[in-house]
PDB file of C-alpha atoms and ligand atoms in Angstrom:
ATOM      1  CA  MET A  58     -34.168 -18.507  -7.369  1.00  0.00           C
ATOM      2  CA  ALA A  59     -33.495 -17.400  -4.059  1.00  0.00           C
ATOM      3  CA  LYS A  60     -29.623 -15.478  -4.368  1.00  0.00           C
ATOM      4  CA  LYS A  61     -26.882 -17.237  -1.524  1.00  0.00           C
ATOM      5  CA  LYS A  62     -25.794 -14.775   0.519  1.00  0.00           C
ATOM      6  CA  LYS A  63     -22.177 -14.470   1.260  1.00  0.00           C
ATOM      7  CA  ARG A  64     -20.649 -15.395   4.800  1.00  0.00           C
ATOM      8  CA  PRO A  65     -20.162 -11.605   6.669  1.00  0.00           C
ATOM      9  CA  MET A  66     -16.878 -11.577   7.319  1.00  0.00           C
ATOM     10  CA  THR A  67     -15.963 -12.332  10.911  1.00  0.00           C
ATOM     11  CA  ARG A  68     -13.490  -9.211  12.869  1.00  0.00           C
ATOM     12  CA  SER A  69     -10.481 -10.951  12.762  1.00  0.00           C
ATOM     13  CA  GLU A  70     -11.661 -11.733   8.315  1.00  0.00           C
ATOM     14  CA  THR A  71     -11.818  -8.654   7.865  1.00  0.00           C
ATOM     15  CA  MET A  72      -8.181  -7.353   9.988  1.00  0.00           C
ATOM     16  CA  ALA A  73      -6.094  -9.204   8.699  1.00  0.00           C
ATOM     17  CA  ARG A  74      -7.689  -8.836   4.712  1.00  0.00           C
ATOM     18  CA  ILE A  75      -7.124  -5.167   5.717  1.00  0.00           C
ATOM     19  CA  LYS A  76      -3.488  -5.756   7.413  1.00  0.00           C
ATOM     20  CA  GLY A  77      -2.531  -8.148   6.121  1.00  0.00           C
ATOM     21  CA  LYS A  78       0.746  -9.238   3.307  1.00  0.00           C
ATOM     22  CA  ASN A  79      -0.491 -10.263   0.307  1.00  0.00           C
ATOM     23  CA  THR A  80      -3.679  -8.070   0.543  1.00  0.00           C
ATOM     24  CA  LYS A  81      -5.078  -7.476  -2.845  1.00  0.00           C
ATOM     25  CA  PRO A  82      -4.001  -3.985  -4.327  1.00  0.00           C
ATOM     26  CA  GLU A  83      -0.158  -4.861  -2.860  1.00  0.00           C
ATOM     27  CA  VAL A  84      -0.128  -8.265  -5.971  1.00  0.00           C
ATOM     28  CA  TYR A  85      -2.121  -6.212  -8.186  1.00  0.00           C
ATOM     29  CA  LEU A  86       0.605  -3.743  -8.685  1.00  0.00           C
ATOM     30  CA  ARG A  87       2.810  -6.020  -8.411  1.00  0.00           C
ATOM     31  CA  LYS A  88       1.805  -7.773 -11.403  1.00  0.00           C
ATOM     32  CA  LEU A  89       1.457  -4.262 -13.253  1.00  0.00           C
ATOM     33  CA  LEU A  90       5.300  -3.246 -12.424  1.00  0.00           C
ATOM     34  CA  TRP A  91       5.765  -6.962 -13.230  1.00  0.00           C
ATOM     35  CA  HIS A  92       4.829  -6.705 -16.395  1.00  0.00           C
ATOM     36  CA  GLU A  93       6.425  -3.038 -17.175  1.00  0.00           C
ATOM     37  CA  GLY A  94      10.009  -5.424 -17.096  1.00  0.00           C
ATOM     38  CA  PHE A  95      10.719  -4.531 -13.349  1.00  0.00           C
ATOM     39  CA  ARG A  96      12.215  -6.789 -11.310  1.00  0.00           C
ATOM     40  CA  TYR A  97      11.768  -6.640  -7.458  1.00  0.00           C
ATOM     41  CA  ARG A  98      12.015  -8.191  -4.025  1.00  0.00           C
ATOM     42  CA  ILE A  99       8.796  -7.923  -1.690  1.00  0.00           C
ATOM     43  CA  HIS A 100       8.781  -8.125   2.185  1.00  0.00           C
ATOM     44  CA  HIS A 101      12.102  -6.580   2.264  1.00  0.00           C
ATOM     45  CA  LYS A 102      12.554  -7.547   5.859  1.00  0.00           C
ATOM     46  CA  ALA A 103      16.611  -5.984   6.075  1.00  0.00           C
ATOM     47  CA  LEU A 104      15.023  -2.631   5.928  1.00  0.00           C
ATOM     48  CA  PRO A 105      12.942  -0.259   7.396  1.00  0.00           C
ATOM     49  CA  GLY A 106       9.519  -0.959   7.454  1.00  0.00           C
ATOM     50  CA  SER A 107       9.833  -3.903   4.944  1.00  0.00           C
ATOM     51  CA  PRO A 108       8.742  -2.297   1.760  1.00  0.00           C
ATOM     52  CA  ASP A 109       6.366  -4.708   0.590  1.00  0.00           C
ATOM     53  CA  ILE A 110       8.490  -4.235  -3.574  1.00  0.00           C
ATOM     54  CA  TYR A 111      11.767  -3.333  -3.198  1.00  0.00           C
ATOM     55  CA  LEU A 112      13.747  -2.915  -6.471  1.00  0.00           C
ATOM     56  CA  ALA A 113      17.054  -2.575  -5.871  1.00  0.00           C
ATOM     57  CA  LYS A 114      18.299  -1.252  -8.918  1.00  0.00           C
ATOM     58  CA  TYR A 115      16.430   1.860  -8.845  1.00  0.00           C
ATOM     59  CA  LYS A 116      16.590   1.434  -5.372  1.00  0.00           C
ATOM     60  CA  THR A 117      13.721   1.627  -4.596  1.00  0.00           C
ATOM     61  CA  ALA A 118      10.845   0.966  -2.112  1.00  0.00           C
ATOM     62  CA  ILE A 119       7.423   1.208  -2.416  1.00  0.00           C
ATOM     63  CA  PHE A 120       4.267   0.929   0.369  1.00  0.00           C
ATOM     64  CA  VAL A 121       1.196  -0.300  -0.803  1.00  0.00           C
ATOM     65  CA  ASN A 122      -0.758   0.812   2.290  1.00  0.00           C
ATOM     66  CA  GLY A 123      -4.118   0.419   3.344  1.00  0.00           C
ATOM     67  CA  CYS A 124      -5.882   3.228   4.326  1.00  0.00           C
ATOM     68  CA  PHE A 125      -8.469   2.438   7.195  1.00  0.00           C
ATOM     69  CA  TRP A 126      -4.043   1.649   9.268  1.00  0.00           C
ATOM     70  CA  HIS A 127      -2.033   4.584   7.876  1.00  0.00           C
ATOM     71  CA  MET A 128      -4.431   6.738   7.578  1.00  0.00           C
ATOM     72  CA  HIS A 129      -4.456   7.472   4.344  1.00  0.00           C
ATOM     73  CA  GLU A 130      -5.186  12.283   4.606  1.00  0.00           C
ATOM     74  CA  ASN A 131      -8.348  13.047   3.669  1.00  0.00           C
ATOM     75  CA  CYS A 132      -9.638   9.251   2.054  1.00  0.00           C
ATOM     76  CA  LYS A 133     -12.798   7.957   2.627  1.00  0.00           C
ATOM     77  CA  HIS A 134     -12.087   4.962   4.338  1.00  0.00           C
ATOM     78  CA  SER A 135      -9.757   6.505   6.496  1.00  0.00           C
ATOM     79  CA  THR A 136     -12.285   6.088   9.605  1.00  0.00           C
ATOM     80  CA  ILE A 137     -11.824   6.048  13.351  1.00  0.00           C
ATOM     81  CA  PRO A 138     -14.075   3.488  15.173  1.00  0.00           C
ATOM     82  CA  LYS A 139     -16.878   4.207  16.403  1.00  0.00           C
ATOM     83  CA  THR A 140     -15.993   2.650  19.631  1.00  0.00           C
ATOM     84  CA  ASN A 141     -12.833   2.737  21.722  1.00  0.00           C
ATOM     85  CA  GLN A 142     -11.448   6.256  20.052  1.00  0.00           C
ATOM     86  CA  ASN A 143      -8.878   6.383  22.115  1.00  0.00           C
ATOM     87  CA  PHE A 144      -7.322   3.479  21.765  1.00  0.00           C
ATOM     88  CA  TRP A 145      -8.025   3.532  17.481  1.00  0.00           C
ATOM     89  CA  LYS A 146      -6.845   6.494  17.840  1.00  0.00           C
ATOM     90  CA  GLU A 147      -3.498   5.847  19.832  1.00  0.00           C
ATOM     91  CA  LYS A 148      -2.428   2.889  16.961  1.00  0.00           C
ATOM     92  CA  PHE A 149      -3.221   5.267  13.813  1.00  0.00           C
ATOM     93  CA  ALA A 150      -0.388   8.026  15.756  1.00  0.00           C
ATOM     94  CA  ARG A 151       2.236   4.655  16.070  1.00  0.00           C
ATOM     95  CA  ASN A 152       1.904   3.128  12.967  1.00  0.00           C
ATOM     96  CA  VAL A 153       1.523   7.082  11.083  1.00  0.00           C
ATOM     97  CA  ALA A 154       4.596   7.652  12.939  1.00  0.00           C
ATOM     98  CA  ARG A 155       6.649   4.638  12.420  1.00  0.00           C
ATOM     99  CA  ASP A 156       5.996   5.243   8.574  1.00  0.00           C
ATOM    100  CA  CYS A 157       7.407   8.395   9.329  1.00  0.00           C
ATOM    101  CA  ARG A 158      10.580   6.660  10.784  1.00  0.00           C
ATOM    102  CA  ASN A 159      10.499   4.519   8.633  1.00  0.00           C
ATOM    103  CA  HIS A 160      10.281   6.380   4.788  1.00  0.00           C
ATOM    104  CA  LYS A 161      12.840   8.143   6.858  1.00  0.00           C
ATOM    105  CA  ALA A 162      15.313   6.084   7.741  1.00  0.00           C
ATOM    106  CA  LEU A 163      14.954   4.785   3.638  1.00  0.00           C
ATOM    107  CA  LEU A 164      15.868   8.006   2.239  1.00  0.00           C
ATOM    108  CA  ASP A 165      19.030   9.076   4.896  1.00  0.00           C
ATOM    109  CA  MET A 166      19.404   5.220   2.789  1.00  0.00           C
ATOM    110  CA  GLY A 167      19.585   6.713  -0.258  1.00  0.00           C
ATOM    111  CA  ILE A 168      16.708   5.360  -0.681  1.00  0.00           C
ATOM    112  CA  ASN A 169      13.689   6.678  -2.944  1.00  0.00           C
ATOM    113  CA  VAL A 170      10.274   5.952  -0.946  1.00  0.00           C
ATOM    114  CA  ILE A 171       7.138   5.827  -2.861  1.00  0.00           C
ATOM    115  CA  VAL A 172       3.561   5.423  -1.376  1.00  0.00           C
ATOM    116  CA  VAL A 173       0.680   3.917  -3.334  1.00  0.00           C
ATOM    117  CA  TRP A 174      -2.850   4.068  -1.558  1.00  0.00           C
ATOM    118  CA  GLY A 175      -5.243   1.432  -1.573  1.00  0.00           C
ATOM    119  CA  CYS A 176      -7.356   3.880  -2.573  1.00  0.00           C
ATOM    120  CA  GLU A 177      -5.607   4.889  -5.269  1.00  0.00           C
ATOM    121  CA  ILE A 178      -5.698   0.759  -6.004  1.00  0.00           C
ATOM    122  CA  GLU A 179      -9.696   0.586  -6.070  1.00  0.00           C
ATOM    123  CA  GLU A 180      -8.908   3.199  -8.352  1.00  0.00           C
ATOM    124  CA  MET A 181      -6.533   2.020 -11.131  1.00  0.00           C
ATOM    125  CA  ARG A 182      -8.478  -0.965 -10.496  1.00  0.00           C
ATOM    126  CA  LYS A 183     -12.263   0.470 -11.809  1.00  0.00           C
ATOM    127  CA  VAL A 184     -10.669   3.449 -14.748  1.00  0.00           C
ATOM    128  CA  GLU A 185      -8.588   2.682 -17.048  1.00  0.00           C
ATOM    129  CA  GLN A 186      -6.776   6.590 -17.873  1.00  0.00           C
ATOM    130  CA  TYR A 187      -6.480   6.710 -14.110  1.00  0.00           C
ATOM    131  CA  LYS A 188      -4.065   3.287 -14.191  1.00  0.00           C
ATOM    132  CA  GLU A 189      -1.686   4.748 -16.479  1.00  0.00           C
ATOM    133  CA  ASP A 190      -1.606   7.932 -15.096  1.00  0.00           C
ATOM    134  CA  MET A 191      -0.647   6.182 -12.483  1.00  0.00           C
ATOM    135  CA  LEU A 192       1.486   3.859 -13.752  1.00  0.00           C
ATOM    136  CA  SER A 193       3.207   6.111 -15.852  1.00  0.00           C
ATOM    137  CA  PHE A 194       3.629   8.729 -12.517  1.00  0.00           C
ATOM    138  CA  ILE A 195       4.870   5.793 -10.106  1.00  0.00           C
ATOM    139  CA  LYS A 196       7.593   4.588 -13.395  1.00  0.00           C
ATOM    140  CA  GLU A 197       8.626   7.820 -13.675  1.00  0.00           C
ATOM    141  CA  SER A 198       9.326   7.908  -9.630  1.00  0.00           C
ATOM    142  CA  ILE A 199      11.407   4.660 -10.102  1.00  0.00           C
ATOM    143  CA  MET A 200      13.166   5.801 -12.823  1.00  0.00           C
ATOM    144  CA  GLY A 201      13.847   9.741 -10.991  1.00  0.00           C
ATOM    145  CA  ASN A 202      15.663   8.125  -8.441  1.00  0.00           C
ATOM    146  CA  LEU A 203      18.592   6.796 -10.799  1.00  0.00           C
ATOM    147  CA  GLY A 204      17.912  10.397 -13.146  1.00  0.00           C
ATOM    148  CA  LEU A 205      16.226   8.087 -16.228  1.00  0.00           C
ATOM    149  CA  THR A 206      14.504  10.960 -16.511  1.00  0.00           C
TER     150      THR A 206
HETATM  151 ZN1   ZN B1351      -7.140   6.743   0.851  1.00  0.00          ZN
END
């Protein structure tokens, strides 16, 4: 029996998937935190960078960053496309600078900033121990802002 081949995604579909809100990694992390009893707002537009997850009680913003768009350092997913290299380099540099500005603005407001990378989420989905370790790290970072740990 011939296997049905999946239609390859078009470039714009790929982009939407990588860049879009409510991406799988983001939803995955949200669900985990919800199960841990955390309550939050998503895509809080009034805050710099509209954090993917904002825990008001803990004054903590969490960004789930795609490794490609946000140039995760030393990460295999952080690559520069072969064509139009200058365009991509400038674009990525702008993204990174924007992230930096937003994080600083949040910190200045007394808001704790946590960045979780796409590749970390990927690993969490695959390796149970890694998931537990990451989750306790994230929880500690959240509570840490109020000196609760
Ligand atoms: Zn990465």
